[in-house]
Coordinates of N, CA, C and O in Angstrom, one line a residue:
M13 N 105.0 -0.3 52.7 CA 105.8 0.0 53.9 C 104.9 -0.2 55.1 O 103.8 0.3 55.2
S14 N 105.4 -0.9 56.1 CA 104.7 -1.1 57.3 C 105.2 -0.2 58.4 O 106.4 0.0 58.5
V15 N 104.3 0.2 59.3 CA 104.7 1.1 60.4 C 104.6 0.3 61.7 O 103.6 -0.4 61.9
R16 N 105.7 0.3 62.4 CA 105.7 -0.5 63.7 C 105.9 0.5 64.8 O 106.7 1.4 64.8
F17 N 105.1 0.4 65.9 CA 105.3 1.2 67.0 C 106.0 0.5 68.1 O 105.7 -0.7 68.4
T18 N 106.9 1.2 68.8 CA 107.5 0.6 69.9 C 106.6 0.8 71.1 O 105.6 1.5 71.0
T19 N 106.8 0.1 72.2 CA 106.0 0.2 73.4 C 106.0 1.7 73.8 O 105.0 2.2 74.2
K20 N 107.1 2.4 73.8 CA 107.2 3.7 74.2 C 106.4 4.6 73.3 O 105.7 5.5 73.7
A21 N 106.4 4.4 72.0 CA 105.6 5.2 71.0 C 104.2 5.0 71.2 O 103.4 5.9 71.2
R22 N 103.7 3.7 71.5 CA 102.3 3.4 71.7 C 101.8 4.1 73.0 O 100.7 4.7 73.0
T23 N 102.6 4.1 74.0 CA 102.3 4.8 75.2 C 102.1 6.3 75.0 O 101.2 6.9 75.5
G24 N 103.1 6.9 74.3 CA 103.0 8.3 74.0 C 101.8 8.7 73.2 O 101.1 9.6 73.4
A25 N 101.5 7.8 72.2 CA 100.3 8.1 71.3 C 99.0 7.9 72.2 O 98.1 8.7 72.0
A26 N 99.0 7.0 73.1 CA 97.8 6.8 73.9 C 97.6 8.0 74.8 O 96.5 8.5 75.1
L27 N 98.7 8.6 75.3 CA 98.6 9.7 76.2 C 98.1 11.0 75.4 O 97.3 11.7 75.9
V28 N 98.6 11.1 74.2 CA 98.1 12.2 73.3 C 96.6 12.1 73.1 O 95.9 13.1 73.2
V29 N 96.2 10.9 72.7 CA 94.7 10.7 72.5 C 93.9 10.9 73.8 O 92.9 11.6 73.8
A30 N 94.4 10.4 74.9 CA 93.7 10.6 76.2 C 93.6 12.1 76.5 O 92.6 12.6 77.0
A31 N 94.7 12.8 76.3 CA 94.7 14.3 76.6 C 93.8 15.0 75.7 O 93.0 15.9 76.2
G32 N 93.7 14.6 74.4 CA 92.8 15.2 73.5 C 91.4 15.0 73.9 O 90.5 15.9 73.9
L33 N 91.1 13.8 74.3 CA 89.7 13.4 74.8 C 89.3 14.2 76.0 O 88.2 14.7 76.2
A34 N 90.3 14.4 77.0 CA 90.0 15.1 78.2 C 89.7 16.6 77.9 O 88.8 17.2 78.4
L35 N 90.5 17.2 77.0 CA 90.3 18.5 76.6 C 88.9 18.7 75.9 O 88.2 19.6 76.1
G36 N 88.6 17.7 75.0 CA 87.3 17.7 74.3 C 86.1 17.7 75.2 O 85.2 18.4 75.1
V37 N 86.2 16.8 76.2 CA 85.2 16.6 77.2 C 85.0 17.9 78.1 O 84.0 18.3 78.4
T38 N 86.2 18.5 78.5 CA 86.2 19.7 79.2 C 85.5 20.8 78.5 O 84.7 21.6 79.1
G39 N 85.7 20.9 77.2 CA 85.1 22.0 76.4 C 83.6 21.7 76.1 O 82.9 22.6 75.7
C40 N 83.1 20.5 76.3 CA 81.7 20.2 76.0 C 80.8 20.9 77.0 O 81.2 21.2 78.2
G41 N 79.6 21.1 76.7 CA 78.6 21.9 77.5 C 77.8 21.0 78.4 O 76.8 21.4 79.0
G42 N 78.2 19.7 78.7 CA 77.4 18.9 79.5 C 76.4 18.1 78.7 O 76.0 18.5 77.6
G43 N 75.8 17.1 79.2 CA 75.0 16.2 78.4 C 73.5 16.4 78.8 O 72.7 15.9 78.0
G44 N 73.1 17.0 79.9 CA 71.7 17.0 80.3 C 71.0 18.1 79.6 O 71.5 18.8 78.7
D45 N 69.7 18.2 80.0 CA 68.9 19.3 79.5 C 68.1 19.9 80.6 O 68.0 19.4 81.7
H46 N 67.5 21.1 80.3 CA 66.8 21.8 81.3 C 65.3 21.4 81.4 O 64.5 22.0 82.0
G47 N 65.0 20.3 80.6 CA 63.6 19.9 80.5 C 62.9 20.6 79.4 O 61.8 20.4 79.1
D48 N 63.6 21.6 78.8 CA 63.0 22.3 77.6 C 63.7 21.9 76.3 O 63.6 22.6 75.3
G49 N 64.6 20.8 76.4 CA 65.2 20.4 75.2 C 66.5 21.1 74.9 O 67.3 20.7 74.1
K50 N 66.9 22.1 75.7 CA 68.1 22.8 75.5 C 69.2 22.2 76.4 O 69.0 21.9 77.5
P51 N 70.4 22.0 75.8 CA 71.5 21.4 76.6 C 72.0 22.4 77.6 O 71.9 23.6 77.5
K52 N 72.5 21.8 78.8 CA 73.0 22.6 79.8 C 74.5 23.0 79.4 O 75.2 22.2 78.8
T53 N 74.9 24.1 79.8 CA 76.3 24.4 79.7 C 77.0 23.8 80.9 O 76.3 23.6 81.9
S54 N 78.3 23.6 80.9 CA 79.0 23.0 82.0 C 78.9 23.9 83.2 O 78.8 23.5 84.3
A55 N 78.9 25.2 83.0 CA 78.8 26.2 84.1 C 77.4 26.1 84.8 O 77.3 26.1 86.0
S56 N 76.3 26.0 83.9 CA 75.0 25.9 84.5 C 74.8 24.6 85.2 O 74.1 24.5 86.3
A57 N 75.4 23.5 84.7 CA 75.3 22.2 85.3 C 76.0 22.2 86.6 O 75.4 21.7 87.6
S58 N 77.2 22.7 86.7 CA 77.9 22.8 88.0 C 77.2 23.7 88.9 O 77.2 23.5 90.1
R59 N 76.6 24.8 88.4 CA 75.9 25.7 89.3 C 74.7 25.1 89.9 O 74.5 25.2 91.1
E60 N 74.0 24.3 89.1 CA 72.8 23.6 89.7 C 73.3 22.6 90.8 O 72.7 22.5 91.8
R61 N 74.4 21.9 90.5 CA 74.9 20.9 91.4 C 75.3 21.6 92.7 O 75.1 21.0 93.8
D62 N 75.9 22.7 92.6 CA 76.4 23.4 93.8 C 75.5 24.4 94.4 O 75.8 25.0 95.5
S63 N 74.3 24.7 93.8 CA 73.5 25.8 94.3 C 73.1 25.6 95.7 O 73.1 26.6 96.5
N64 N 72.6 24.4 96.1 CA 72.2 24.2 97.5 C 73.3 24.4 98.5 O 73.1 25.0 99.5
T65 N 74.4 23.8 98.2 CA 75.5 23.8 99.2 C 76.1 25.2 99.3 O 76.3 25.7 100.4
S66 N 76.3 25.9 98.2 CA 76.9 27.2 98.2 C 76.0 28.2 99.0 O 76.5 29.0 99.8
T67 N 74.7 28.2 98.7 CA 73.8 29.1 99.4 C 73.7 28.8 100.9 O 73.7 29.7 101.7
Q68 N 73.6 27.5 101.2 CA 73.5 27.1 102.6 C 74.8 27.4 103.4 O 74.7 27.9 104.5
E69 N 75.9 27.1 102.8 CA 77.2 27.3 103.5 C 77.4 28.8 103.7 O 77.9 29.2 104.8
G70 N 77.0 29.6 102.7 CA 77.3 31.1 102.9 C 76.1 31.8 103.5 O 76.1 33.0 103.5
A71 N 75.1 31.1 103.9 CA 73.9 31.8 104.4 C 74.2 32.7 105.6 O 73.6 33.7 105.8
D72 N 75.2 32.3 106.5 CA 75.5 33.1 107.6 C 76.4 34.2 107.3 O 76.5 35.2 108.0
E73 N 77.2 34.1 106.2 CA 78.1 35.1 105.8 C 77.5 36.0 104.7 O 77.0 35.5 103.7
T74 N 77.6 37.3 104.8 CA 77.1 38.2 103.8 C 78.3 39.1 103.4 O 78.8 39.8 104.3
L75 N 78.7 39.1 102.2 CA 79.7 40.0 101.7 C 79.2 41.4 101.4 O 79.9 42.3 101.6
A76 N 77.9 41.4 100.9 CA 77.3 42.7 100.6 C 75.8 42.5 100.5 O 75.4 41.4 100.1
E77 N 75.1 43.5 100.9 CA 73.6 43.5 100.7 C 73.2 44.8 100.0 O 73.5 45.9 100.5
L78 N 72.7 44.6 98.8 CA 72.4 45.7 97.9 C 70.9 45.9 97.7 O 70.2 44.9 97.5
R79 N 70.5 47.1 97.8 CA 69.1 47.4 97.7 C 68.8 47.8 96.2 O 69.6 48.5 95.6
G80 N 67.7 47.3 95.7 CA 67.2 47.6 94.4 C 65.9 48.2 94.4 O 65.3 48.6 95.4
E81 N 65.3 48.3 93.2 CA 63.9 48.9 93.0 C 62.8 47.9 93.5 O 63.0 46.7 93.5
G82 N 61.7 48.5 93.9 CA 60.5 47.7 94.3 C 60.7 46.8 95.5 O 59.9 45.9 95.6
G83 N 61.6 47.1 96.4 CA 61.8 46.3 97.6 C 62.7 45.1 97.4 O 62.8 44.3 98.3
L84 N 63.4 45.0 96.2 CA 64.3 43.9 96.0 C 65.6 44.1 96.7 O 66.1 45.2 96.8
T85 N 66.2 43.1 97.3 CA 67.5 43.1 97.8 C 68.3 42.0 97.2 O 67.8 40.9 97.0
L86 N 69.6 42.2 97.0 CA 70.5 41.2 96.6 C 71.6 41.0 97.7 O 72.3 41.9 98.0
K87 N 71.6 39.8 98.3 CA 72.5 39.5 99.3 C 73.6 38.6 98.7 O 73.3 37.5 98.2
I88 N 74.8 39.1 98.6 CA 75.9 38.4 98.1 C 76.6 37.6 99.2 O 77.1 38.2 100.2
T89 N 76.6 36.2 99.0 CA 77.1 35.4 100.1 C 78.5 34.8 99.8 O 79.2 34.4 100.7
S90 N 78.9 34.8 98.5 CA 80.3 34.4 98.2 C 80.8 34.9 96.9 O 80.0 35.1 96.0
A91 N 82.1 35.0 96.8 CA 82.7 35.4 95.5 C 84.0 34.6 95.5 O 85.0 34.9 96.2
T92 N 84.0 33.5 94.7 CA 85.1 32.5 94.7 C 85.8 32.5 93.4 O 85.2 32.3 92.4
R93 N 87.1 32.6 93.5 CA 88.0 32.4 92.4 C 88.2 30.9 92.1 O 88.5 30.2 92.9
D94 N 87.8 30.5 90.9 CA 87.9 29.1 90.5 C 89.1 28.9 89.7 O 89.7 29.8 89.0
A95 N 89.5 27.6 89.6 CA 90.7 27.2 88.9 C 90.7 27.5 87.4 O 91.7 27.6 86.8
G96 N 89.5 27.6 86.8 CA 89.4 27.8 85.4 C 89.6 29.2 85.0 O 89.4 29.6 83.8
G97 N 90.0 30.1 85.9 CA 90.2 31.5 85.5 C 89.0 32.4 85.6 O 88.9 33.4 84.9
F98 N 88.0 32.0 86.4 CA 86.9 32.9 86.5 C 86.5 33.0 88.0 O 87.0 32.3 88.9
V99 N 85.6 34.0 88.3 CA 85.1 34.2 89.6 C 83.6 33.9 89.6 O 82.9 34.4 88.7
T100 N 83.1 33.1 90.5 CA 81.7 32.9 90.7 C 81.1 33.6 91.9 O 81.6 33.5 93.0
V101 N 80.1 34.5 91.6 CA 79.5 35.2 92.7 C 78.1 34.6 93.0 O 77.3 34.4 92.0
N102 N 77.9 34.2 94.2 CA 76.6 33.5 94.6 C 75.9 34.5 95.6 O 76.5 35.2 96.3
G103 N 74.6 34.4 95.5 CA 73.8 35.2 96.4 C 72.4 34.8 96.5 O 72.0 33.7 96.0
E104 N 71.6 35.7 97.0 CA 70.1 35.5 97.1 C 69.4 36.8 96.7 O 69.7 37.8 97.3
M105 N 68.4 36.7 95.8 CA 67.6 37.8 95.5 C 66.3 37.6 96.3 O 65.7 36.6 96.2
K106 N 65.9 38.7 97.0 CA 64.7 38.6 97.9 C 63.8 39.8 97.6 O 64.3 40.9 97.4
N107 N 62.5 39.5 97.7 CA 61.5 40.5 97.6 C 61.1 40.9 99.1 O 60.4 40.2 99.8
D108 N 61.6 42.1 99.5 CA 61.3 42.5 100.9 C 60.0 43.4 101.0 O 59.7 43.9 102.0
S109 N 59.4 43.5 99.8 CA 58.1 44.3 99.8 C 56.9 43.5 100.2 O 57.0 42.3 100.3
S110 N 55.8 44.1 100.3 CA 54.5 43.4 100.6 C 53.7 43.0 99.4 O 52.7 42.5 99.4
E111 N 54.3 43.3 98.2 CA 53.6 43.1 96.9 C 54.5 42.2 96.0 O 55.8 42.2 96.2
P112 N 53.9 41.4 95.1 CA 54.8 40.6 94.2 C 55.6 41.6 93.3 O 55.1 42.7 93.0
V113 N 56.8 41.1 92.9 CA 57.6 42.0 92.1 C 58.5 41.2 91.1 O 58.8 40.0 91.5
R114 N 58.8 41.7 90.0 CA 59.7 41.1 89.0 C 61.0 41.7 89.1 O 61.1 42.9 89.4
V115 N 62.1 41.0 88.9 CA 63.4 41.5 88.8 C 63.4 42.4 87.5 O 63.0 42.0 86.4
P116 N 63.8 43.7 87.6 CA 63.7 44.6 86.5 C 64.5 44.1 85.3 O 65.6 43.5 85.4
V117 N 64.0 44.4 84.1 CA 64.6 43.9 82.9 C 66.0 44.6 82.7 O 66.8 44.0 82.0
Q118 N 66.2 45.8 83.3 CA 67.5 46.4 83.2 C 68.6 45.6 83.8 O 69.8 45.9 83.4
T119 N 68.4 44.7 84.7 CA 69.5 43.9 85.2 C 70.1 43.0 84.2 O 71.2 42.5 84.4
S120 N 69.4 42.8 83.0 CA 70.0 42.0 81.9 C 71.1 42.8 81.2 O 71.9 42.2 80.4
G121 N 71.2 44.1 81.4 CA 72.1 45.0 80.7 C 71.5 45.4 79.4 O 70.3 45.3 79.2
N122 N 72.4 46.0 78.6 CA 71.9 46.5 77.3 C 72.5 45.9 76.1 O 72.4 46.4 75.0
E123 N 73.2 44.8 76.2 CA 73.8 44.1 75.1 C 72.8 43.2 74.4 O 72.2 42.4 75.0
T124 N 72.6 43.5 73.1 CA 71.6 42.8 72.3 C 71.7 41.2 72.5 O 70.7 40.5 72.6
E125 N 72.9 40.7 72.4 CA 73.2 39.3 72.5 C 72.7 38.7 73.8 O 72.1 37.6 73.8
I126 N 72.9 39.4 74.9 CA 72.4 38.9 76.2 C 70.9 39.1 76.3 O 70.2 38.1 76.8
I127 N 70.4 40.2 75.9 CA 68.9 40.4 76.0 C 68.2 39.4 75.3 O 67.1 39.0 75.7
A128 N 68.7 38.9 74.1 CA 68.0 37.9 73.3 C 67.7 36.6 74.0 O 66.8 35.9 73.6
H129 N 68.4 36.4 75.1 CA 68.2 35.1 75.9 C 67.3 35.3 77.1 O 67.3 34.4 78.0
G130 N 66.6 36.4 77.2 CA 65.6 36.6 78.3 C 66.2 37.3 79.4 O 67.4 37.7 79.5
R131 N 65.4 37.4 80.5 CA 65.7 38.1 81.7 C 66.9 37.4 82.4 O 66.9 36.2 82.5
S132 N 67.9 38.2 82.8 CA 69.0 37.6 83.5 C 69.7 38.7 84.4 O 69.2 39.8 84.5
L133 N 70.8 38.3 84.9 CA 71.6 39.3 85.7 C 72.9 39.6 84.8 O 73.9 39.9 85.4
G134 N 72.7 39.5 83.5 CA 73.8 39.7 82.6 C 74.4 41.1 82.6 O 75.4 41.3 82.0
G135 N 73.7 42.1 83.2 CA 74.3 43.5 83.3 C 75.2 43.7 84.4 O 75.8 44.8 84.6
A136 N 75.5 42.6 85.2 CA 76.3 42.8 86.4 C 77.8 42.9 85.9 O 78.2 42.4 84.9
T137 N 78.6 43.7 86.7 CA 80.0 43.8 86.4 C 80.8 43.8 87.7 O 80.2 44.1 88.8
L138 N 82.0 43.5 87.6 CA 83.0 43.6 88.7 C 84.0 44.7 88.3 O 84.5 44.6 87.2
V139 N 84.3 45.6 89.2 CA 85.2 46.7 88.9 C 86.4 46.5 89.8 O 86.3 46.6 91.0
D140 N 87.6 46.4 89.2 CA 88.8 46.3 90.0 C 89.5 47.6 89.9 O 90.1 48.0 88.9
S141 N 89.4 48.4 90.9 CA 90.0 49.7 91.0 C 91.5 49.7 90.8 O 92.1 50.6 90.2
A142 N 92.2 48.7 91.4 CA 93.6 48.6 91.4 C 94.2 48.5 90.0 O 95.1 49.2 89.6
S143 N 93.5 47.7 89.2 CA 94.0 47.5 87.8 C 93.2 48.3 86.8 O 93.5 48.3 85.6
K144 N 92.2 49.1 87.3 CA 91.4 50.0 86.5 C 90.7 49.2 85.4 O 90.7 49.6 84.2
K145 N 90.1 48.0 85.7 CA 89.4 47.2 84.7 C 88.0 46.9 85.2 O 87.8 46.7 86.4
R146 N 87.1 46.7 84.2 CA 85.7 46.3 84.5 C 85.6 44.9 83.9 O 86.0 44.7 82.7
Y147 N 85.0 44.0 84.6 CA 84.8 42.6 84.1 C 83.3 42.4 84.0 O 82.5 42.6 84.9
Y148 N 82.9 41.9 82.8 CA 81.5 41.7 82.5 C 81.2 40.2 82.7 O 82.1 39.3 82.6
V149 N 79.9 39.8 82.8 CA 79.4 38.5 83.0 C 79.9 37.7 81.7 O 79.8 38.1 80.6
L150 N 80.4 36.5 82.0 CA 80.8 35.6 80.9 C 79.6 35.1 80.1 O 78.5 35.1 80.6
R151 N 79.9 34.6 78.9 CA 78.8 34.0 78.1 C 79.2 32.6 77.6 O 80.4 32.4 77.4
D152 N 78.3 31.8 77.3 CA 78.6 30.5 76.7 C 78.8 30.7 75.2 O 78.7 31.8 74.7
T153 N 79.0 29.6 74.4 CA 79.3 29.7 73.0 C 78.1 30.2 72.2 O 78.3 30.6 71.1
E154 N 76.9 30.1 72.8 CA 75.7 30.6 72.1 C 75.3 32.0 72.5 O 74.2 32.5 72.2
G155 N 76.1 32.7 73.3 CA 75.8 34.0 73.8 C 75.0 34.1 75.0 O 74.7 35.2 75.4
R156 N 74.6 33.0 75.6 CA 73.8 33.1 76.9 C 74.7 33.5 78.0 O 75.8 33.0 78.2
P157 N 74.3 34.4 78.9 CA 75.1 34.8 80.0 C 75.2 33.7 81.0 O 74.2 33.0 81.2
L158 N 76.4 33.6 81.6 CA 76.6 32.6 82.7 C 76.2 33.2 84.0 O 77.0 33.6 84.8
T159 N 74.9 33.2 84.2 CA 74.2 33.8 85.3 C 72.8 33.2 85.4 O 72.3 32.6 84.5
T160 N 72.2 33.5 86.5 CA 70.8 33.1 86.7 C 70.0 33.7 85.6 O 70.1 34.9 85.4
T161 N 69.1 33.0 85.0 CA 68.2 33.5 84.0 C 66.7 33.2 84.3 O 66.5 32.3 85.1
N162 N 65.8 33.8 83.5 CA 64.4 33.5 83.6 C 63.9 33.5 85.0 O 63.3 32.5 85.4
M163 N 64.2 34.5 85.8 CA 63.8 34.5 87.2 C 62.3 34.8 87.3 O 61.7 35.6 86.6
P164 N 61.6 34.0 88.2 CA 60.2 34.1 88.3 C 59.8 35.4 89.0 O 60.6 36.1 89.6
R165 N 58.5 35.8 88.9 CA 58.0 36.9 89.7 C 58.1 36.4 91.2 O 57.7 35.3 91.5
L166 N 58.6 37.3 92.0 CA 58.8 37.0 93.4 C 57.6 37.4 94.3 O 57.3 38.6 94.2
K167 N 57.1 36.5 95.0 CA 56.0 36.9 96.0 C 56.6 37.7 97.1 O 57.8 37.7 97.3
A168 N 55.8 38.4 97.9 CA 56.2 39.1 99.0 C 57.0 38.2 100.0 O 56.5 37.1 100.3
G169 N 58.2 38.5 100.3 CA 59.0 37.8 101.2 C 59.8 36.6 100.6 O 60.6 35.9 101.2
E170 N 59.5 36.3 99.3 CA 60.1 35.2 98.6 C 61.6 35.5 98.2 O 61.9 36.7 97.9
S171 N 62.4 34.5 98.2 CA 63.8 34.7 97.7 C 64.2 33.5 96.8 O 63.6 32.4 96.9
I172 N 65.2 33.8 96.0 CA 65.7 32.7 95.1 C 67.2 32.8 95.1 O 67.8 33.9 95.2
P173 N 67.9 31.7 94.9 CA 69.4 31.7 94.8 C 69.8 32.2 93.4 O 69.1 32.0 92.5
V174 N 70.8 33.0 93.4 CA 71.3 33.5 92.1 C 72.9 33.4 92.0 O 73.5 33.2 93.0
F175 N 73.4 33.4 90.8 CA 74.8 33.3 90.6 C 75.2 34.1 89.3 O 74.4 34.3 88.5
M176 N 76.5 34.5 89.3 CA 77.0 35.1 88.1 C 78.5 34.7 88.0 O 79.1 34.5 89.0
Q177 N 79.0 34.5 86.8 CA 80.4 34.2 86.6 C 81.1 35.3 85.7 O 80.5 35.7 84.7
F178 N 82.3 35.6 86.2 CA 83.1 36.7 85.5 C 84.5 36.2 85.3 O 84.9 35.3 85.9
P179 N 85.2 36.8 84.3 CA 86.6 36.5 84.2 C 87.3 36.9 85.5 O 86.8 37.9 86.2
A180 N 88.3 36.2 86.0 CA 89.0 36.5 87.2 C 89.9 37.7 87.1 O 90.7 37.8 86.1
P181 N 89.8 38.7 88.0 CA 90.9 39.7 88.1 C 92.2 39.1 88.4 O 92.3 37.9 88.8
P182 N 93.3 39.9 88.3 CA 94.6 39.3 88.7 C 94.6 38.7 90.1 O 93.8 39.2 91.0
A183 N 95.4 37.8 90.4 CA 95.4 37.1 91.7 C 95.6 38.0 92.9 O 95.1 37.7 94.0
D184 N 96.3 39.1 92.7 CA 96.6 40.0 93.8 C 95.4 41.0 94.0 O 95.4 41.8 95.0
S185 N 94.4 40.9 93.2 CA 93.2 41.7 93.4 C 92.1 40.9 94.1 O 91.5 40.0 93.5
S186 N 91.9 41.2 95.3 CA 90.9 40.4 96.1 C 89.6 41.3 96.4 O 88.6 40.8 96.8
E187 N 89.8 42.6 96.3 CA 88.6 43.5 96.6 C 88.1 44.2 95.3 O 88.9 44.8 94.7
V188 N 86.9 44.0 95.0 CA 86.3 44.5 93.8 C 84.9 45.2 94.1 O 84.3 44.8 95.2
S189 N 84.5 46.1 93.3 CA 83.2 46.6 93.4 C 82.2 45.8 92.5 O 82.5 45.6 91.4
F190 N 81.1 45.4 93.1 CA 80.1 44.7 92.4 C 79.0 45.7 92.0 O 78.5 46.4 92.8
Q191 N 78.6 45.7 90.7 CA 77.6 46.6 90.2 C 76.5 45.8 89.4 O 76.9 44.9 88.6
L192 N 75.2 46.1 89.6 CA 74.1 45.5 88.9 C 73.1 46.6 88.7 O 72.7 47.3 89.6
P193 N 72.7 46.8 87.4 CA 71.8 47.9 87.1 C 70.5 47.9 88.0 O 70.0 46.8 88.3
T194 N 70.1 49.0 88.5 CA 68.9 49.3 89.4 C 69.2 48.9 90.8 O 68.4 49.1 91.7
F195 N 70.4 48.5 91.1 CA 70.8 48.1 92.5 C 72.0 49.0 92.9 O 72.7 49.5 92.1
A196 N 72.1 49.3 94.2 CA 73.2 50.0 94.8 C 74.5 49.2 94.5 O 74.4 48.0 94.4
S197 N 75.6 49.8 94.4 CA 76.9 49.1 94.3 C 77.4 48.7 95.7 O 77.0 49.3 96.7
G198 N 78.3 47.7 95.7 CA 78.9 47.3 96.9 C 80.3 46.7 96.7 O 80.6 46.2 95.6
T199 N 81.1 46.8 97.7 CA 82.5 46.2 97.6 C 82.4 44.8 98.2 O 81.8 44.6 99.3
I200 N 83.0 43.8 97.5 CA 83.1 42.5 97.9 C 84.5 41.9 97.9 O 85.3 42.4 97.2
Q201 N 84.7 40.9 98.7 CA 86.1 40.3 98.7 C 86.0 39.0 98.0 O 85.1 38.2 98.2
I202 N 87.0 38.7 97.1 CA 87.1 37.5 96.3 C 87.9 36.5 97.2 O 89.0 36.9 97.6
S203 N 87.4 35.3 97.4 CA 88.2 34.3 98.1 C 88.8 33.3 97.1 O 88.3 33.1 96.0
G204 N 89.8 32.5 97.5 CA 90.3 31.5 96.7 C 91.5 31.8 95.9 O 91.9 32.8 95.4

């Protein structure tokens, strides 16, 4: 028995294959590496690509400035709702003290899976009072938090760009409380 495709059937089959490839590529974690042989996740790859522009564009705008231990401050410069159903929070971690300081290990949170991947901001949460829900930092398929990780010891006056990604609250929730262990809480506005 031979199977013959009409032009319409071939076009439909090609569209199904193309859609499947697009979904497959979207789900992939990116092709590069961090120089340590570990592949980048798509979130970390896009974060690296956008880190300079996001921090520079939001440098004049501060949604919240939170004080932490040892003279650390976290300045949140943007909280953007993305098309993929998540919120990306960008900011700057700065050492305002006169001594070198490390970001406290408590900022990683207390979940074993997140702690296993080193120091991070994995303990951060967004709290939506309107819907009475708490949103935790997203993770990739290997359990790594989608946030800045392996932060260096900060010299006096030094700052580094940071980011965190969360599931998006409902579209009508634009004001949330941002919380990070060892730092004061603050209310931020989600744009987008």
